[in-house]
Amino acid sequence: MNFLIKILYLISKLPLKILYIFSDIIFFLNYYFVGYRKKIITQNLKKSFPEKTAEEISEIRKKFYLNFSDYLAETVKSFTMSKTETRVRMQHINQHLFHEAKAEGKNIILLAGHVFNWEWMNALATVVPQKNCHPVYRKVNSEFWEKQMKKVRSKFGNDALEANEVILNIFRNKNDGDSIYLFVADQTPHSSHVNYGLEFLNQKTPAFIGYDKLATRMDLIFLYTEMKKVKRGHYQINYSRIEPDGEKFTNNEVVRKFHRLLENTIKRRPDNYLWSHRKWKYQDSIKTFDSEKI
């Protein structure tokens, strides 16, 4: 295992333009021969975009495989990518929102989706005035990848927190405008925890709602994180504030608003979303379905 780590880190030190050659090879093999989760990807796309023709679905799927291959190469690169290169490749728009939160003395909850390349969001810690930046992650079955990904997400002064401990951490810590928590909030809950669902991309969708407890119980600032792939190896993140309709958020309001924003992002560039995950596999386990259109 140590040998594998050394190999990965050596590969990671290669320039991205070289790693993208590997990405092209992976794409060619995957798209034309292996067809990684092709059936799942096709089904997800057809159900999400019933208005699109077979040719349009096929084109989105092909571009997805290209972006997915780049995601793999970029994730390996993140093991050793420097702070300087990260800041060049990842542009953060509307940084004034972080300064406003600091002035208001309120901690920030960032809500992002599985839009490429969310793994590079960690560089945010290098440009914001907050002292504490906590990427939130879910444990994976592989001890090796668990260790490596936590290490990557704790770079640049970040302190990565496991999903099961983050809510308690937020409640216990001082709400003083000095902390940011980064949620990839379109996670699929386990079947035993599918308490709430809504319509998202034309489908009944189980929704992770842990952050909703924070919205209704604490005076925090919620920011939507919209990732945009400008060109290969260069991304732009546009932050926008999610506001309640009334004086404060009602139950599941922030969940609905996040999914509406994410759906709009996906519709603008559908090939940049992670279609290979089984997002809708537990839709029949939803205990409470919100029929309100997002």
PDB file of C-alpha atoms in Angstrom:
ATOM      1  CA  MET A   1       0.000   0.000   0.000  1.00  0.00           C
ATOM      2  CA  ASN A   2       2.879   2.374   0.781  1.00  0.00           C
ATOM      3  CA  PHE A   3       4.261   1.596  -2.665  1.00  0.00           C
ATOM      4  CA  LEU A   4       0.929   2.588  -4.237  1.00  0.00           C
ATOM      5  CA  ILE A   5       0.931   5.854  -2.286  1.00  0.00           C
ATOM      6  CA  LYS A   6       4.424   6.667  -3.535  1.00  0.00           C
ATOM      7  CA  ILE A   7       3.417   5.929  -7.136  1.00  0.00           C
ATOM      8  CA  LEU A   8       0.328   8.131  -6.871  1.00  0.00           C
ATOM      9  CA  TYR A   9       2.296  11.011  -5.415  1.00  0.00           C
ATOM     10  CA  LEU A  10       4.945  10.708  -8.113  1.00  0.00           C
ATOM     11  CA  ILE A  11       2.237  10.787 -10.797  1.00  0.00           C
ATOM     12  CA  SER A  12       0.624  13.730  -9.016  1.00  0.00           C
ATOM     13  CA  LYS A  13       3.791  15.770  -9.438  1.00  0.00           C
ATOM     14  CA  LEU A  14       3.516  15.591 -13.208  1.00  0.00           C
ATOM     15  CA  PRO A  15       2.231  18.760 -14.935  1.00  0.00           C
ATOM     16  CA  LEU A  16      -1.512  18.772 -15.538  1.00  0.00           C
ATOM     17  CA  LYS A  17      -0.974  18.869 -19.296  1.00  0.00           C
ATOM     18  CA  ILE A  18       0.697  15.449 -18.964  1.00  0.00           C
ATOM     19  CA  LEU A  19      -2.011  14.145 -16.645  1.00  0.00           C
ATOM     20  CA  TYR A  20      -4.599  15.208 -19.205  1.00  0.00           C
ATOM     21  CA  ILE A  21      -2.955  12.844 -21.697  1.00  0.00           C
ATOM     22  CA  PHE A  22      -3.715  10.046 -19.225  1.00  0.00           C
ATOM     23  CA  SER A  23      -7.232  11.486 -18.942  1.00  0.00           C
ATOM     24  CA  ASP A  24      -7.696  11.250 -22.713  1.00  0.00           C
ATOM     25  CA  ILE A  25      -6.571   7.614 -22.650  1.00  0.00           C
ATOM     26  CA  ILE A  26      -8.942   6.831 -19.767  1.00  0.00           C
ATOM     27  CA  PHE A  27     -11.787   8.508 -21.650  1.00  0.00           C
ATOM     28  CA  PHE A  28     -11.092   6.532 -24.837  1.00  0.00           C
ATOM     29  CA  LEU A  29     -10.969   3.184 -23.034  1.00  0.00           C
ATOM     30  CA  ASN A  30     -13.919   3.985 -20.792  1.00  0.00           C
ATOM     31  CA  TYR A  31     -16.225   5.445 -23.409  1.00  0.00           C
ATOM     32  CA  TYR A  32     -15.520   3.036 -26.262  1.00  0.00           C
ATOM     33  CA  PHE A  33     -14.765  -0.202 -24.414  1.00  0.00           C
ATOM     34  CA  VAL A  34     -15.414  -0.317 -20.646  1.00  0.00           C
ATOM     35  CA  GLY A  35     -18.558   1.826 -20.431  1.00  0.00           C
ATOM     36  CA  TYR A  36     -18.293   2.507 -16.693  1.00  0.00           C
ATOM     37  CA  ARG A  37     -21.861   2.578 -15.304  1.00  0.00           C
ATOM     38  CA  LYS A  38     -23.149   3.391 -18.772  1.00  0.00           C
ATOM     39  CA  LYS A  39     -26.612   1.987 -18.032  1.00  0.00           C
ATOM     40  CA  ILE A  40     -26.958   4.064 -14.823  1.00  0.00           C
ATOM     41  CA  ILE A  41     -25.689   7.239 -16.501  1.00  0.00           C
ATOM     42  CA  THR A  42     -28.052   6.819 -19.465  1.00  0.00           C
ATOM     43  CA  GLN A  43     -31.040   6.093 -17.232  1.00  0.00           C
ATOM     44  CA  ASN A  44     -30.317   9.092 -14.995  1.00  0.00           C
ATOM     45  CA  LEU A  45     -30.036  11.391 -17.996  1.00  0.00           C
ATOM     46  CA  LYS A  46     -33.200  10.125 -19.683  1.00  0.00           C
ATOM     47  CA  LYS A  47     -35.278  10.534 -16.535  1.00  0.00           C
ATOM     48  CA  SER A  48     -33.802  13.939 -15.733  1.00  0.00           C
ATOM     49  CA  PHE A  49     -34.277  15.296 -19.257  1.00  0.00           C
ATOM     50  CA  PRO A  50     -37.307  13.546 -20.773  1.00  0.00           C
ATOM     51  CA  GLU A  51     -37.607  16.333 -23.344  1.00  0.00           C
ATOM     52  CA  LYS A  52     -34.206  15.569 -24.903  1.00  0.00           C
ATOM     53  CA  THR A  53     -33.723  13.319 -27.921  1.00  0.00           C
ATOM     54  CA  ALA A  54     -31.637  10.143 -27.871  1.00  0.00           C
ATOM     55  CA  GLU A  55     -28.910  11.985 -29.781  1.00  0.00           C
ATOM     56  CA  GLU A  56     -28.827  14.797 -27.207  1.00  0.00           C
ATOM     57  CA  ILE A  57     -28.640  12.305 -24.329  1.00  0.00           C
ATOM     58  CA  SER A  58     -25.803  10.501 -26.097  1.00  0.00           C
ATOM     59  CA  GLU A  59     -23.884  13.770 -26.568  1.00  0.00           C
ATOM     60  CA  ILE A  60     -24.269  14.736 -22.892  1.00  0.00           C
ATOM     61  CA  ARG A  61     -23.121  11.258 -21.848  1.00  0.00           C
ATOM     62  CA  LYS A  62     -20.011  11.488 -24.035  1.00  0.00           C
ATOM     63  CA  LYS A  63     -19.075  14.901 -22.621  1.00  0.00           C
ATOM     64  CA  PHE A  64     -19.711  13.579 -19.118  1.00  0.00           C
ATOM     65  CA  TYR A  65     -17.159  10.801 -19.675  1.00  0.00           C
ATOM     66  CA  LEU A  66     -14.655  13.438 -20.801  1.00  0.00           C
ATOM     67  CA  ASN A  67     -15.258  15.564 -17.704  1.00  0.00           C
ATOM     68  CA  PHE A  68     -15.217  12.513 -15.445  1.00  0.00           C
ATOM     69  CA  SER A  69     -11.805  11.484 -16.808  1.00  0.00           C
ATOM     70  CA  ASP A  70     -10.498  14.999 -16.166  1.00  0.00           C
ATOM     71  CA  TYR A  71     -11.950  14.813 -12.646  1.00  0.00           C
ATOM     72  CA  LEU A  72      -9.915  11.663 -11.944  1.00  0.00           C
ATOM     73  CA  ALA A  73      -6.711  13.271 -13.240  1.00  0.00           C
ATOM     74  CA  GLU A  74      -7.361  16.493 -11.310  1.00  0.00           C
ATOM     75  CA  THR A  75      -8.097  14.595  -8.097  1.00  0.00           C
ATOM     76  CA  VAL A  76      -4.731  12.845  -8.333  1.00  0.00           C
ATOM     77  CA  LYS A  77      -3.092  16.215  -9.053  1.00  0.00           C
ATOM     78  CA  SER A  78      -4.677  17.665  -5.907  1.00  0.00           C
ATOM     79  CA  PHE A  79      -2.413  15.428  -3.787  1.00  0.00           C
ATOM     80  CA  THR A  80       0.552  17.690  -4.494  1.00  0.00           C
ATOM     81  CA  MET A  81      -0.855  20.800  -6.203  1.00  0.00           C
ATOM     82  CA  SER A  82       0.579  23.971  -4.703  1.00  0.00           C
ATOM     83  CA  LYS A  83      -1.389  26.825  -3.208  1.00  0.00           C
ATOM     84  CA  THR A  84      -0.245  29.123  -6.023  1.00  0.00           C
ATOM     85  CA  GLU A  85      -1.356  26.799  -8.822  1.00  0.00           C
ATOM     86  CA  THR A  86      -4.662  26.135  -7.107  1.00  0.00           C
ATOM     87  CA  ARG A  87      -5.419  29.848  -6.830  1.00  0.00           C
ATOM     88  CA  VAL A  88      -4.582  30.329 -10.508  1.00  0.00           C
ATOM     89  CA  ARG A  89      -6.846  27.471 -11.587  1.00  0.00           C
ATOM     90  CA  MET A  90      -9.753  28.179  -9.220  1.00  0.00           C
ATOM     91  CA  GLN A  91     -11.324  31.638  -9.345  1.00  0.00           C
ATOM     92  CA  HIS A  92     -13.614  32.574  -6.441  1.00  0.00           C
ATOM     93  CA  ILE A  93     -16.318  35.097  -7.341  1.00  0.00           C
ATOM     94  CA  ASN A  94     -18.188  37.287  -4.823  1.00  0.00           C
ATOM     95  CA  GLN A  95     -15.591  37.010  -2.069  1.00  0.00           C
ATOM     96  CA  HIS A  96     -17.186  40.033  -0.424  1.00  0.00           C
ATOM     97  CA  LEU A  97     -19.822  37.657   1.011  1.00  0.00           C
ATOM     98  CA  PHE A  98     -17.186  36.120   3.271  1.00  0.00           C
ATOM     99  CA  HIS A  99     -16.108  39.529   4.537  1.00  0.00           C
ATOM    100  CA  GLU A 100     -19.745  40.446   5.189  1.00  0.00           C
ATOM    101  CA  ALA A 101     -20.225  37.274   7.235  1.00  0.00           C
ATOM    102  CA  LYS A 102     -17.102  38.090   9.213  1.00  0.00           C
ATOM    103  CA  ALA A 103     -18.428  41.602   9.909  1.00  0.00           C
ATOM    104  CA  GLU A 104     -21.842  40.223  10.916  1.00  0.00           C
ATOM    105  CA  GLY A 105     -20.239  37.699  13.258  1.00  0.00           C
ATOM    106  CA  LYS A 106     -21.963  34.698  11.652  1.00  0.00           C
ATOM    107  CA  ASN A 107     -20.441  31.408  10.568  1.00  0.00           C
ATOM    108  CA  ILE A 108     -20.965  30.203   7.010  1.00  0.00           C
ATOM    109  CA  ILE A 109     -22.484  27.011   5.626  1.00  0.00           C
ATOM    110  CA  LEU A 110     -21.429  26.417   2.012  1.00  0.00           C
ATOM    111  CA  LEU A 111     -23.752  24.174  -0.013  1.00  0.00           C
ATOM    112  CA  ALA A 112     -22.333  22.635  -3.183  1.00  0.00           C
ATOM    113  CA  GLY A 113     -23.360  19.838  -5.534  1.00  0.00           C
ATOM    114  CA  HIS A 114     -21.391  17.091  -7.259  1.00  0.00           C
ATOM    115  CA  VAL A 115     -20.416  19.444 -10.067  1.00  0.00           C
ATOM    116  CA  PHE A 116     -16.879  19.102 -11.410  1.00  0.00           C
ATOM    117  CA  ASN A 117     -14.542  19.719  -9.817  1.00  0.00           C
ATOM    118  CA  TRP A 118     -15.785  20.048  -6.289  1.00  0.00           C
ATOM    119  CA  GLU A 119     -12.559  18.519  -4.926  1.00  0.00           C
ATOM    120  CA  TRP A 120     -10.709  21.754  -5.756  1.00  0.00           C
ATOM    121  CA  MET A 121     -12.959  23.847  -3.519  1.00  0.00           C
ATOM    122  CA  ASN A 122     -10.496  23.405  -0.652  1.00  0.00           C
ATOM    123  CA  ALA A 123      -8.404  26.293  -1.945  1.00  0.00           C
ATOM    124  CA  LEU A 124     -11.095  28.627  -0.623  1.00  0.00           C
ATOM    125  CA  ALA A 125      -9.261  28.645   2.710  1.00  0.00           C
ATOM    126  CA  THR A 126      -6.441  30.602   1.080  1.00  0.00           C
ATOM    127  CA  VAL A 127      -8.573  33.600   0.093  1.00  0.00           C
ATOM    128  CA  VAL A 128     -11.164  34.122   2.871  1.00  0.00           C
ATOM    129  CA  PRO A 129     -10.800  36.100   6.127  1.00  0.00           C
ATOM    130  CA  GLN A 130     -12.192  33.249   8.272  1.00  0.00           C
ATOM    131  CA  LYS A 131      -9.635  31.322  10.345  1.00  0.00           C
ATOM    132  CA  ASN A 132     -11.407  27.956  10.276  1.00  0.00           C
ATOM    133  CA  CYS A 133     -12.420  26.184   7.085  1.00  0.00           C
ATOM    134  CA  HIS A 134     -13.969  22.717   7.439  1.00  0.00           C
ATOM    135  CA  PRO A 135     -14.627  20.584   4.343  1.00  0.00           C
ATOM    136  CA  VAL A 136     -17.199  17.939   5.277  1.00  0.00           C
ATOM    137  CA  TYR A 137     -16.633  14.414   3.970  1.00  0.00           C
ATOM    138  CA  ARG A 138     -18.266  11.013   4.212  1.00  0.00           C
ATOM    139  CA  LYS A 139     -16.249   7.975   5.148  1.00  0.00           C
ATOM    140  CA  VAL A 140     -15.550   5.498   2.373  1.00  0.00           C
ATOM    141  CA  ASN A 141     -15.088   1.758   2.718  1.00  0.00           C
ATOM    142  CA  SER A 142     -11.453   1.810   1.610  1.00  0.00           C
ATOM    143  CA  GLU A 143      -9.164   2.741   4.502  1.00  0.00           C
ATOM    144  CA  PHE A 144      -6.502   3.744   1.987  1.00  0.00           C
ATOM    145  CA  TRP A 145      -8.714   6.222   0.086  1.00  0.00           C
ATOM    146  CA  GLU A 146     -10.248   7.436   3.326  1.00  0.00           C
ATOM    147  CA  LYS A 147      -6.822   8.458   4.572  1.00  0.00           C
ATOM    148  CA  GLN A 148      -5.709  10.013   1.290  1.00  0.00           C
ATOM    149  CA  MET A 149      -8.862  12.024   0.662  1.00  0.00           C
ATOM    150  CA  LYS A 150      -8.954  13.352   4.226  1.00  0.00           C
ATOM    151  CA  LYS A 151      -5.342  14.408   3.771  1.00  0.00           C
ATOM    152  CA  VAL A 152      -6.164  16.219   0.517  1.00  0.00           C
ATOM    153  CA  ARG A 153      -9.190  17.954   2.026  1.00  0.00           C
ATOM    154  CA  SER A 154      -7.133  19.111   5.010  1.00  0.00           C
ATOM    155  CA  LYS A 155      -4.595  20.964   2.848  1.00  0.00           C
ATOM    156  CA  PHE A 156      -4.170  24.740   2.786  1.00  0.00           C
ATOM    157  CA  GLY A 157      -5.091  25.133   6.447  1.00  0.00           C
ATOM    158  CA  ASN A 158      -8.393  23.246   6.199  1.00  0.00           C
ATOM    159  CA  ASP A 159      -9.621  20.955   8.948  1.00  0.00           C
ATOM    160  CA  ALA A 160     -11.769  18.249   7.346  1.00  0.00           C
ATOM    161  CA  LEU A 161     -14.652  16.884   9.413  1.00  0.00           C
ATOM    162  CA  GLU A 162     -16.511  13.597   8.983  1.00  0.00           C
ATOM    163  CA  ALA A 163     -20.219  14.056   8.221  1.00  0.00           C
ATOM    164  CA  ASN A 164     -21.405  12.267  11.355  1.00  0.00           C
ATOM    165  CA  GLU A 165     -19.549  14.688  13.635  1.00  0.00           C
ATOM    166  CA  VAL A 166     -19.937  18.011  11.866  1.00  0.00           C
ATOM    167  CA  ILE A 167     -23.434  19.010  13.057  1.00  0.00           C
ATOM    168  CA  LEU A 168     -22.475  18.548  16.709  1.00  0.00           C
ATOM    169  CA  ASN A 169     -19.248  20.447  16.041  1.00  0.00           C
ATOM    170  CA  ILE A 170     -21.189  23.418  14.624  1.00  0.00           C
ATOM    171  CA  PHE A 171     -23.618  23.523  17.546  1.00  0.00           C
ATOM    172  CA  ARG A 172     -20.811  23.383  20.086  1.00  0.00           C
ATOM    173  CA  ASN A 173     -18.505  25.949  18.484  1.00  0.00           C
ATOM    174  CA  LYS A 174     -18.895  29.687  18.798  1.00  0.00           C
ATOM    175  CA  ASN A 175     -20.942  31.352  16.059  1.00  0.00           C
ATOM    176  CA  ASP A 176     -18.615  34.310  15.578  1.00  0.00           C
ATOM    177  CA  GLY A 177     -18.093  34.622  11.835  1.00  0.00           C
ATOM    178  CA  ASP A 178     -14.737  32.880  11.948  1.00  0.00           C
ATOM    179  CA  SER A 179     -15.718  29.451  10.588  1.00  0.00           C
ATOM    180  CA  ILE A 180     -16.812  28.017   7.233  1.00  0.00           C
ATOM    181  CA  TYR A 181     -18.286  24.551   6.700  1.00  0.00           C
ATOM    182  CA  LEU A 182     -18.255  23.117   3.180  1.00  0.00           C
ATOM    183  CA  PHE A 183     -21.063  20.619   2.479  1.00  0.00           C
ATOM    184  CA  VAL A 184     -21.446  18.688  -0.751  1.00  0.00           C
ATOM    185  CA  ALA A 185     -25.148  18.782  -0.004  1.00  0.00           C
ATOM    186  CA  ASP A 186     -26.668  16.595  -2.731  1.00  0.00           C
ATOM    187  CA  GLN A 187     -25.496  13.424  -0.996  1.00  0.00           C
ATOM    188  CA  THR A 188     -27.872  10.478  -1.022  1.00  0.00           C
ATOM    189  CA  PRO A 189     -28.924   9.412   2.487  1.00  0.00           C
ATOM    190  CA  HIS A 190     -28.822   5.746   3.425  1.00  0.00           C
ATOM    191  CA  SER A 191     -32.174   3.997   2.951  1.00  0.00           C
ATOM    192  CA  SER A 192     -32.733   3.952   6.718  1.00  0.00           C
ATOM    193  CA  HIS A 193     -32.355   7.767   6.867  1.00  0.00           C
ATOM    194  CA  VAL A 194     -34.484   8.806   3.910  1.00  0.00           C
ATOM    195  CA  ASN A 195     -36.829  10.961   5.961  1.00  0.00           C
ATOM    196  CA  TYR A 196     -37.478  13.658   3.377  1.00  0.00           C
ATOM    197  CA  GLY A 197     -37.645  13.868  -0.391  1.00  0.00           C
ATOM    198  CA  LEU A 198     -38.570  16.356  -3.096  1.00  0.00           C
ATOM    199  CA  GLU A 199     -38.873  16.584  -6.857  1.00  0.00           C
ATOM    200  CA  PHE A 200     -35.482  17.269  -8.382  1.00  0.00           C
ATOM    201  CA  LEU A 201     -34.625  16.874 -12.063  1.00  0.00           C
ATOM    202  CA  ASN A 202     -38.101  15.456 -12.742  1.00  0.00           C
ATOM    203  CA  GLN A 203     -37.691  12.671 -10.170  1.00  0.00           C
ATOM    204  CA  LYS A 204     -38.654  11.914  -6.596  1.00  0.00           C
ATOM    205  CA  THR A 205     -35.330  12.503  -4.863  1.00  0.00           C
ATOM    206  CA  PRO A 206     -34.187  11.517  -1.364  1.00  0.00           C
ATOM    207  CA  ALA A 207     -32.548  14.584   0.169  1.00  0.00           C
ATOM    208  CA  PHE A 208     -29.863  14.923   2.808  1.00  0.00           C
ATOM    209  CA  ILE A 209     -31.290  17.391   5.333  1.00  0.00           C
ATOM    210  CA  GLY A 210     -28.748  17.546   8.171  1.00  0.00           C
ATOM    211  CA  TYR A 211     -27.927  21.180   7.408  1.00  0.00           C
ATOM    212  CA  ASP A 212     -31.638  22.075   7.662  1.00  0.00           C
ATOM    213  CA  LYS A 213     -31.389  21.637  11.447  1.00  0.00           C
ATOM    214  CA  LEU A 214     -28.767  24.384  11.415  1.00  0.00           C
ATOM    215  CA  ALA A 215     -30.895  26.719   9.292  1.00  0.00           C
ATOM    216  CA  THR A 216     -33.876  26.568  11.647  1.00  0.00           C
ATOM    217  CA  ARG A 217     -31.971  26.609  14.944  1.00  0.00           C
ATOM    218  CA  MET A 218     -28.967  28.894  14.405  1.00  0.00           C
ATOM    219  CA  ASP A 219     -28.388  32.325  12.886  1.00  0.00           C
ATOM    220  CA  LEU A 220     -25.929  31.242  10.209  1.00  0.00           C
ATOM    221  CA  ILE A 221     -25.210  32.424   6.682  1.00  0.00           C
ATOM    222  CA  PHE A 222     -25.936  29.943   3.893  1.00  0.00           C
ATOM    223  CA  LEU A 223     -24.124  30.322   0.589  1.00  0.00           C
ATOM    224  CA  TYR A 224     -24.785  28.411  -2.612  1.00  0.00           C
ATOM    225  CA  THR A 225     -21.606  27.336  -4.360  1.00  0.00           C
ATOM    226  CA  GLU A 226     -21.959  27.250  -8.141  1.00  0.00           C
ATOM    227  CA  MET A 227     -19.069  25.548  -9.880  1.00  0.00           C
ATOM    228  CA  LYS A 228     -18.378  26.403 -13.517  1.00  0.00           C
ATOM    229  CA  LYS A 229     -15.785  24.759 -15.747  1.00  0.00           C
ATOM    230  CA  VAL A 230     -14.323  27.640 -17.740  1.00  0.00           C
ATOM    231  CA  LYS A 231     -11.910  25.456 -19.682  1.00  0.00           C
ATOM    232  CA  ARG A 232      -9.822  22.392 -19.030  1.00  0.00           C
ATOM    233  CA  GLY A 233      -8.068  22.772 -15.684  1.00  0.00           C
ATOM    234  CA  HIS A 234      -9.697  26.112 -14.893  1.00  0.00           C
ATOM    235  CA  TYR A 235     -12.821  26.637 -12.806  1.00  0.00           C
ATOM    236  CA  GLN A 236     -14.856  29.506 -11.464  1.00  0.00           C
ATOM    237  CA  ILE A 237     -16.971  29.410  -8.310  1.00  0.00           C
ATOM    238  CA  ASN A 238     -19.769  31.913  -7.951  1.00  0.00           C
ATOM    239  CA  TYR A 239     -21.058  32.276  -4.384  1.00  0.00           C
ATOM    240  CA  SER A 240     -24.564  33.560  -3.692  1.00  0.00           C
ATOM    241  CA  ARG A 241     -26.445  33.997  -0.453  1.00  0.00           C
ATOM    242  CA  ILE A 242     -29.513  31.837   0.221  1.00  0.00           C
ATOM    243  CA  GLU A 243     -32.095  33.932   2.039  1.00  0.00           C
ATOM    244  CA  PRO A 244     -35.282  32.824   3.833  1.00  0.00           C
ATOM    245  CA  ASP A 245     -38.619  34.056   2.528  1.00  0.00           C
ATOM    246  CA  GLY A 246     -39.570  35.247   6.004  1.00  0.00           C
ATOM    247  CA  GLU A 247     -37.611  36.381   9.016  1.00  0.00           C
ATOM    248  CA  LYS A 248     -35.937  32.987   9.340  1.00  0.00           C
ATOM    249  CA  PHE A 249     -35.859  29.671   7.509  1.00  0.00           C
ATOM    250  CA  THR A 250     -38.789  27.312   7.922  1.00  0.00           C
ATOM    251  CA  ASN A 251     -38.404  23.519   7.935  1.00  0.00           C
ATOM    252  CA  ASN A 252     -36.715  22.262   4.744  1.00  0.00           C
ATOM    253  CA  GLU A 253     -36.824  25.707   3.096  1.00  0.00           C
ATOM    254  CA  VAL A 254     -33.068  25.870   2.641  1.00  0.00           C
ATOM    255  CA  VAL A 255     -33.103  22.301   1.272  1.00  0.00           C
ATOM    256  CA  ARG A 256     -35.645  23.221  -1.414  1.00  0.00           C
ATOM    257  CA  LYS A 257     -33.798  26.412  -2.344  1.00  0.00           C
ATOM    258  CA  PHE A 258     -30.461  24.626  -2.613  1.00  0.00           C
ATOM    259  CA  HIS A 259     -31.902  21.968  -4.906  1.00  0.00           C
ATOM    260  CA  ARG A 260     -33.579  24.621  -7.093  1.00  0.00           C
ATOM    261  CA  LEU A 261     -30.255  26.441  -7.522  1.00  0.00           C
ATOM    262  CA  LEU A 262     -28.405  23.196  -8.203  1.00  0.00           C
ATOM    263  CA  GLU A 263     -31.000  22.108 -10.763  1.00  0.00           C
ATOM    264  CA  ASN A 264     -30.535  25.404 -12.630  1.00  0.00           C
ATOM    265  CA  THR A 265     -26.758  24.898 -12.605  1.00  0.00           C
ATOM    266  CA  ILE A 266     -27.086  21.367 -13.971  1.00  0.00           C
ATOM    267  CA  LYS A 267     -29.498  22.396 -16.723  1.00  0.00           C
ATOM    268  CA  ARG A 268     -27.032  25.015 -17.968  1.00  0.00           C
ATOM    269  CA  ARG A 269     -24.197  22.451 -18.246  1.00  0.00           C
ATOM    270  CA  PRO A 270     -25.554  18.914 -17.738  1.00  0.00           C
ATOM    271  CA  ASP A 271     -22.351  17.136 -18.739  1.00  0.00           C
ATOM    272  CA  ASN A 272     -20.542  18.614 -15.727  1.00  0.00           C
ATOM    273  CA  TYR A 273     -22.631  16.756 -13.123  1.00  0.00           C
ATOM    274  CA  LEU A 274     -21.811  13.361 -11.568  1.00  0.00           C
ATOM    275  CA  TRP A 275     -24.380  11.194 -13.361  1.00  0.00           C
ATOM    276  CA  SER A 276     -22.676   7.928 -12.459  1.00  0.00           C
ATOM    277  CA  HIS A 277     -23.834   7.925  -8.834  1.00  0.00           C
ATOM    278  CA  ARG A 278     -27.027   6.100  -7.808  1.00  0.00           C
ATOM    279  CA  LYS A 279     -28.770   9.205  -6.553  1.00  0.00           C
ATOM    280  CA  TRP A 280     -32.298   7.894  -6.953  1.00  0.00           C
ATOM    281  CA  LYS A 281     -31.881   4.302  -5.739  1.00  0.00           C
ATOM    282  CA  TYR A 282     -33.742   4.917  -2.453  1.00  0.00           C
ATOM    283  CA  GLN A 283     -36.609   7.023  -3.779  1.00  0.00           C
ATOM    284  CA  ASP A 284     -39.151   4.389  -2.718  1.00  0.00           C
ATOM    285  CA  SER A 285     -37.910   4.711   0.889  1.00  0.00           C
ATOM    286  CA  ILE A 286     -38.884   8.393   1.219  1.00  0.00           C
ATOM    287  CA  LYS A 287     -40.993   8.814   4.344  1.00  0.00           C
ATOM    288  CA  THR A 288     -42.135  12.413   3.737  1.00  0.00           C
ATOM    289  CA  PHE A 289     -42.357  13.673   0.162  1.00  0.00           C
ATOM    290  CA  ASP A 290     -42.515  17.421  -0.414  1.00  0.00           C
ATOM    291  CA  SER A 291     -44.793  17.966  -3.397  1.00  0.00           C
ATOM    292  CA  GLU A 292     -44.017  21.692  -3.516  1.00  0.00           C
ATOM    293  CA  LYS A 293     -42.258  22.522  -6.776  1.00  0.00           C
ATOM    294  CA  ILE A 294     -38.692  23.658  -6.244  1.00  0.00           C
TER     295      ILE A 294
END
